[in-house]
Structures are given as structure tokens and as C-alpha cells.
Amino acid sequence: MAETNGNVKNIGLRGVKVADTRISHVDGANGILIYRGYRIEALAEHSTFEETAYLLHHDALPKPEQLADFRKSLEEARELPGFVFDSIRKLPRSSLPMDVLQASIPLLGMADHELEDESREANLRKAIRLIARVPMIVAGWDRIRNGHDPLPADERLSHAANFLWQMTGKLPDDDISMDLDTCLVLHADHSFNASTFACRAVVSTQAHMYAAAAAGVGALSGPLHGGANTAVMRMLEALQGEGNVPGWVRKELDAGRKIMGMGHAVYKTTDPRARFLKDMCFRIGRKLGEEHWCRLSTQIEETAVAEFARRGKTTIKPNVDFFSAPVYHMMGIPGDLMTPLFAVSRIAGWTAHIIEEKFGDAHGEKPVLYRPSSEYTGHYCGKEACTYTPIEQRK
Ligand SMILES: CC(C)(COP(=O)(O)OP(=O)(O)OC[C@H]1O[C@@H](n2cnc3c(N)ncnc32)[C@H](O)[C@@H]1OP(=O)(O)O)[C@@H](O)C(=O)NCCC(=O)NCCS
């Protein structure tokens, strides 16, 4: 071991390509996102979450009978053994919904009779169960913490509409269900973001899909990643009635605090998902008479972008979390359920990446365990290392 000098700059792996993937691609310079070759705008406009999930898993859009089978498998998986909700009911009502979701994923694994079957077919079936059941946990926990029982699924409803039904117990408005469906399409995958990379690192050890998905939920919960939408909603609520938004933005930046929902590790221009969500925000706002949320968001966006530019930072623009917060709020989603709702969608991408990693699909070579190196900057006592002093002799 050589003496260390601590020269490694922690760049959070920015720009480092760690693997091939066939699933999705982010072109940050041009603001382009594709899933399996298709532009996100085309999918958001024409596809559904179920079809997009199929695409992410199968590398091709489904034919009608394939989509019908996929939907049926999802519907059939919307049932849980009693012990799952019995266990969740014992958790403190004040638990963070992302913690409850992360704790529940291994329970879903324990409920899976194919847990130890590592064939490709069994992994695809496990993925379907996870996609079907994550929303049940999120909706079920919201009901439990509010003193209600979880509701059975309604097989007549789409994935998005069923989530709203299982959360509220009311049949959702068709337009709101379709908008939520579009939100799920927009959030379903995003190449090697932190949570997807966490899933891939875990599964590279040959751990099962549920162990990897639980890691994904943990990574998503942070405010620099999926947790940003909850933080944006908190900001919007705090700024309602604020007469001086530009002053507030300046104060935050002067204090070294971040404006949540702005900036991106890869996009250096507008995030295409944010553009879509901004239009959706105004459309829903007009319909529900709640446009003030979109106007406030736009005011923060415009003043923050101008203030960033004044400070020489011209690449910080709204990301997917910025306008999804007011959109979800108008759909009746509580602030702390917004990040779990991100997971309801992203589980489709995570499971596709888990399978790709497990089977080395992207490059046709055998999968490899992730094991990066680091530069040791701790104590160094030379080649022989430090002399161990027994505890009674330490002063
Ligand atoms: C997502 C994020 C971590 C990406 O950051 P990045 O561009 O890779 O790298 P950094 O965080 O180092 O940002 C570069 C600079 O821009 C600043 N910056 C980036 N986003 C900012 C924001 N939202 N508000 C204020 N300043 C921001 C950083 O403070 C840093 O400034 P410095 O060079 O003076 O230290 C960052 O934009 C962020 O924290 N955004 C807010 C949280 C968020 O919305 N997350 C969801 C992402 S989808």
C-alpha cells in the first residue's frame, strides 16, 4: 500500500459510464429523454403506464393481445396475503410513508412464492407483482394512518385510477385518472439515476429483486432525488400569500439553500418532463379553479432562473419534481405521498433495470459485481500499519 494523498475529487460519478443499458437514455445537453428508443413526449401523449411498463420490460411496444395479457397479470397480482397489512398496521401512524414503503418491500418478497426462483420468467412475474403491489402499499398506508382499512382493488380501473380509488375510496374523475396515468409514464424510468443505480448495485451481488427494490426506495427518498417533490410542495405551501417571491428566492440563495425542484445532474437545459407537467398544471388548475398553484410555481421558476443566471448559473432549470408537486396536490395527493407516488411509477423502471443487470442483457456478457475503488485518506502508519494498543494501555 502506498502512502495516500487524497487526490480523488468526489464527482458523484458524473459523466462516468458504469454499464451499458438498452432501457433509457437522457441527453442532458438537448433535453431529450427516450425509453427503449421512443421520445418521452410521444409516450406521454399516446401511451399508458401499463403499455410503457411493458415497453420497459420487453424492449418493444406490445401488440394488443400482449398488452391485454400484461394488464390481466397486473390485475391478478393486486391482492396481498393478510400478514402484509397486519404487519404494516403495527407501525407508528407518524411513520414516513417512504419508510413504510421501504419496510414493506421485503414483506412483499416474503409473500412471493417464487422468491428464490431466479429464472428470467420468474423475475418478470416478480416485476409484475411489484408494479401491481407497490401502489397498494402506498394507498393502503395512507388509509391505515388515517384510521381506515385498505380497500380491495377494482379490476375495472386502470393502474392509475385504481391507485386513486384505493387511496380515497372514491371513483376518480376520468380526466384526473388520465393525467395521473401520464405522470406515471413520465416518471417510469430515467437511466442511471441514484435509485436505479442503487437497485443495480444490489442486484449485481445476485440478491433477489425485492432486496434491490427496497434499496431503490431508500435512495429515492432523499430530497436531492425523489424527495424533492415533497419539498417543493412544502415550499409552495409556505409561499402562499408571499408578496415578495423574488426577495424570498434571493434570501434563500444568499443563505446557501437550494430551491427545490430546480437543477439536474444531467439536464443542463429544460427537463422535457417539466415542460409537460407545467402545461398539465395549468390545464388542471383551470379546470379545478386552482390555477394559483401554477401561477405561484411559475413565479418562483422565473425569478429563480433569472437569479441563477445573475449569479452565473445558467443551466439550473425546473426538473420533473417542480411542477409534479402542484399537479399532485390538485389531484388530492398529500405532500408526503408524492415521493411514494414517484416510486409507484419508477418501480417499472427499477424492475426493468434489475432484470437487465441480473442477466447481463445490455451487452450479452455475464453480469459483474459492482466494486469500485476509493482512495484511502485515513491514518497511515507505514507498510507495517499502526500498532494495536490493548484498551487498558490506552490513555
Ligand atoms: C439535483 C442536483 C443535486 C443536481 O446538482 P448538480 O448540478 O449535479 O450539482 P450541484 O448540486 O453541485 O450544483 C452545481 C451548483 O449549482 C447550485 N445549484 C444546483 N441546483 C440548485 C438549486 N436547486 N438551488 C440552488 N442552487 C443550486 C449548487 O449549489 C452548486 O453551486 P456551487 O457551484 O456554487 O457550489 C441539484 O440541482 C439540486 O440539489 N437540486 C435541488 C433538489 C432537486 O430538485 N432534486 C431533484 C432532482 S430531479
CSV table of N, CA, C and O and ligand atoms in Angstrom, one decimal, residues 14 223-226 228 253 257-265 268 273 308 313 316 319-321, ligand 1:
chain,number,residue,atom,x,y,z
A,14,ARG,N,-20.5,11.6,-11.9
A,14,ARG,CA,-21.0,12.4,-13.0
A,14,ARG,C,-20.2,12.1,-14.3
A,14,ARG,O,-18.9,12.2,-14.3
A,223,PRO,N,-34.1,14.2,-0.5
A,223,PRO,CA,-34.6,15.4,-1.1
A,223,PRO,C,-33.8,15.8,-2.4
A,223,PRO,O,-34.3,16.6,-3.2
A,224,LEU,N,-32.6,15.3,-2.6
A,224,LEU,CA,-31.9,15.6,-3.8
A,224,LEU,C,-32.4,14.7,-5.0
A,224,LEU,O,-32.1,15.0,-6.1
A,225,HIS,N,-33.2,13.7,-4.6
A,225,HIS,CA,-33.7,12.8,-5.7
A,225,HIS,C,-35.3,12.9,-5.6
A,225,HIS,O,-35.8,14.0,-5.7
A,226,GLY,N,-36.0,11.8,-5.4
A,226,GLY,CA,-37.4,11.8,-5.4
A,226,GLY,C,-38.1,12.7,-4.4
A,226,GLY,O,-39.2,13.2,-4.5
A,228,ALA,N,-37.6,15.4,-3.6
A,228,ALA,CA,-37.7,16.9,-3.9
A,228,ALA,C,-39.2,17.3,-4.2
A,228,ALA,O,-39.6,18.4,-3.9
A,253,LEU,N,-31.0,31.8,-1.7
A,253,LEU,CA,-29.8,31.6,-2.4
A,253,LEU,C,-28.6,32.2,-1.6
A,253,LEU,O,-27.5,31.7,-1.5
A,257,ARG,N,-29.0,28.1,0.6
A,257,ARG,CA,-30.0,27.0,0.5
A,257,ARG,C,-30.5,26.8,-1.0
A,257,ARG,O,-30.4,27.7,-1.8
A,258,LYS,N,-30.9,25.6,-1.3
A,258,LYS,CA,-31.3,25.2,-2.6
A,258,LYS,C,-32.8,25.5,-2.8
A,258,LYS,O,-33.6,25.4,-1.9
A,259,ILE,N,-33.1,25.9,-4.1
A,259,ILE,CA,-34.6,26.0,-4.4
A,259,ILE,C,-34.9,24.6,-4.9
A,259,ILE,O,-34.4,24.1,-5.9
A,260,MET,N,-35.8,24.0,-4.2
A,260,MET,CA,-36.1,22.6,-4.5
A,260,MET,C,-36.9,22.4,-5.8
A,260,MET,O,-37.7,23.3,-6.2
A,261,GLY,N,-36.6,21.3,-6.6
A,261,GLY,CA,-37.3,21.1,-7.8
A,261,GLY,C,-36.6,21.8,-9.0
A,261,GLY,O,-37.1,21.9,-10.1
A,262,MET,N,-35.4,22.4,-8.7
A,262,MET,CA,-34.7,23.1,-9.7
A,262,MET,C,-33.3,22.5,-9.8
A,262,MET,O,-32.7,22.1,-8.8
A,263,GLY,N,-32.8,22.4,-11.1
A,263,GLY,CA,-31.4,21.9,-11.3
A,263,GLY,C,-31.5,20.4,-11.5
A,263,GLY,O,-32.4,19.7,-11.1
A,264,HIS,N,-30.5,19.9,-12.2
A,264,HIS,CA,-30.4,18.5,-12.5
A,264,HIS,C,-29.0,18.1,-12.8
A,264,HIS,O,-28.2,18.8,-13.4
A,265,ALA,N,-28.7,16.8,-12.4
A,265,ALA,CA,-27.3,16.4,-12.5
A,265,ALA,C,-27.0,16.1,-14.0
A,265,ALA,O,-25.8,16.2,-14.4
A,268,LYS,N,-29.0,20.0,-18.6
A,268,LYS,CA,-28.4,21.4,-18.5
A,268,LYS,C,-29.3,22.3,-19.3
A,268,LYS,O,-28.9,23.5,-19.5
A,273,ARG,N,-39.8,16.6,-19.1
A,273,ARG,CA,-40.9,16.1,-18.3
A,273,ARG,C,-41.5,17.4,-17.6
A,273,ARG,O,-42.7,17.4,-17.4
A,308,PHE,N,-30.5,32.8,-10.7
A,308,PHE,CA,-29.4,31.9,-11.0
A,308,PHE,C,-28.5,32.5,-12.1
A,308,PHE,O,-27.3,32.5,-12.0
A,313,LYS,N,-25.1,31.1,-13.1
A,313,LYS,CA,-25.5,29.7,-13.2
A,313,LYS,C,-26.7,29.6,-14.2
A,313,LYS,O,-27.9,29.7,-13.8
A,316,ILE,N,-29.5,26.0,-14.5
A,316,ILE,CA,-30.4,25.5,-13.5
A,316,ILE,C,-31.8,25.8,-13.9
A,316,ILE,O,-32.2,27.0,-13.9
A,319,ASN,N,-36.9,20.9,-12.7
A,319,ASN,CA,-36.8,19.4,-13.1
A,319,ASN,C,-38.2,18.8,-12.9
A,319,ASN,O,-39.2,19.5,-12.6
A,320,VAL,N,-38.3,17.5,-13.0
A,320,VAL,CA,-39.6,16.8,-13.0
A,320,VAL,C,-40.4,17.0,-11.7
A,320,VAL,O,-41.6,17.0,-11.7
A,321,ASP,N,-39.7,17.3,-10.6
A,321,ASP,CA,-40.3,17.4,-9.3
A,321,ASP,C,-41.0,18.8,-9.1
A,321,ASP,O,-41.9,18.9,-8.3
B,1,LIG,C1,-30.3,17.8,-8.5
B,1,LIG,C2,-28.9,18.5,-8.1
B,1,LIG,C3,-28.3,17.7,-6.9
B,1,LIG,C4,-28.0,18.4,-9.3
B,1,LIG,O1,-26.9,19.1,-9.0
B,1,LIG,P1,-25.6,19.3,-9.9
B,1,LIG,O2,-25.9,20.2,-11.0
B,1,LIG,O3,-25.2,17.9,-10.4
B,1,LIG,O4,-24.5,19.7,-9.0
B,1,LIG,P2,-24.5,20.7,-7.8
B,1,LIG,O5,-25.5,20.3,-6.8
B,1,LIG,O6,-23.1,20.6,-7.3
B,1,LIG,O7,-24.9,22.1,-8.4
B,1,LIG,C5,-23.9,22.9,-9.0
B,1,LIG,C6,-24.1,24.3,-8.5
B,1,LIG,O8,-25.4,24.8,-8.7
B,1,LIG,C7,-26.1,25.1,-7.5
B,1,LIG,N1,-27.4,24.5,-7.5
B,1,LIG,C8,-27.8,23.4,-8.2
B,1,LIG,N2,-29.1,23.3,-8.0
B,1,LIG,C9,-29.5,24.3,-7.2
B,1,LIG,C10,-30.8,24.7,-6.7
B,1,LIG,N3,-31.9,23.9,-6.9
B,1,LIG,N4,-30.9,25.7,-5.9
B,1,LIG,C11,-29.8,26.5,-5.7
B,1,LIG,N5,-28.5,26.2,-6.1
B,1,LIG,C12,-28.4,25.1,-6.9
B,1,LIG,C13,-25.2,24.3,-6.4
B,1,LIG,O9,-25.4,24.9,-5.1
B,1,LIG,C14,-23.8,24.4,-7.0
B,1,LIG,O10,-23.4,25.7,-6.7
B,1,LIG,P3,-21.8,25.9,-6.4
B,1,LIG,O11,-21.1,25.5,-7.6
B,1,LIG,O12,-21.7,27.4,-6.1
B,1,LIG,O13,-21.5,25.1,-5.2
B,1,LIG,C15,-29.2,19.9,-7.7
B,1,LIG,O14,-29.6,20.7,-8.8
B,1,LIG,C16,-30.2,20.1,-6.5
B,1,LIG,O15,-29.8,19.8,-5.4
B,1,LIG,N6,-31.5,20.4,-6.8
B,1,LIG,C17,-32.5,20.6,-5.8
B,1,LIG,C18,-33.0,19.2,-5.4
B,1,LIG,C19,-33.9,18.6,-6.5
B,1,LIG,O16,-34.8,19.3,-7.1
B,1,LIG,N7,-33.6,17.3,-6.8
B,1,LIG,C20,-34.4,16.6,-7.8
B,1,LIG,C21,-33.5,16.3,-8.9
B,1,LIG,S1,-34.5,15.5,-10.2
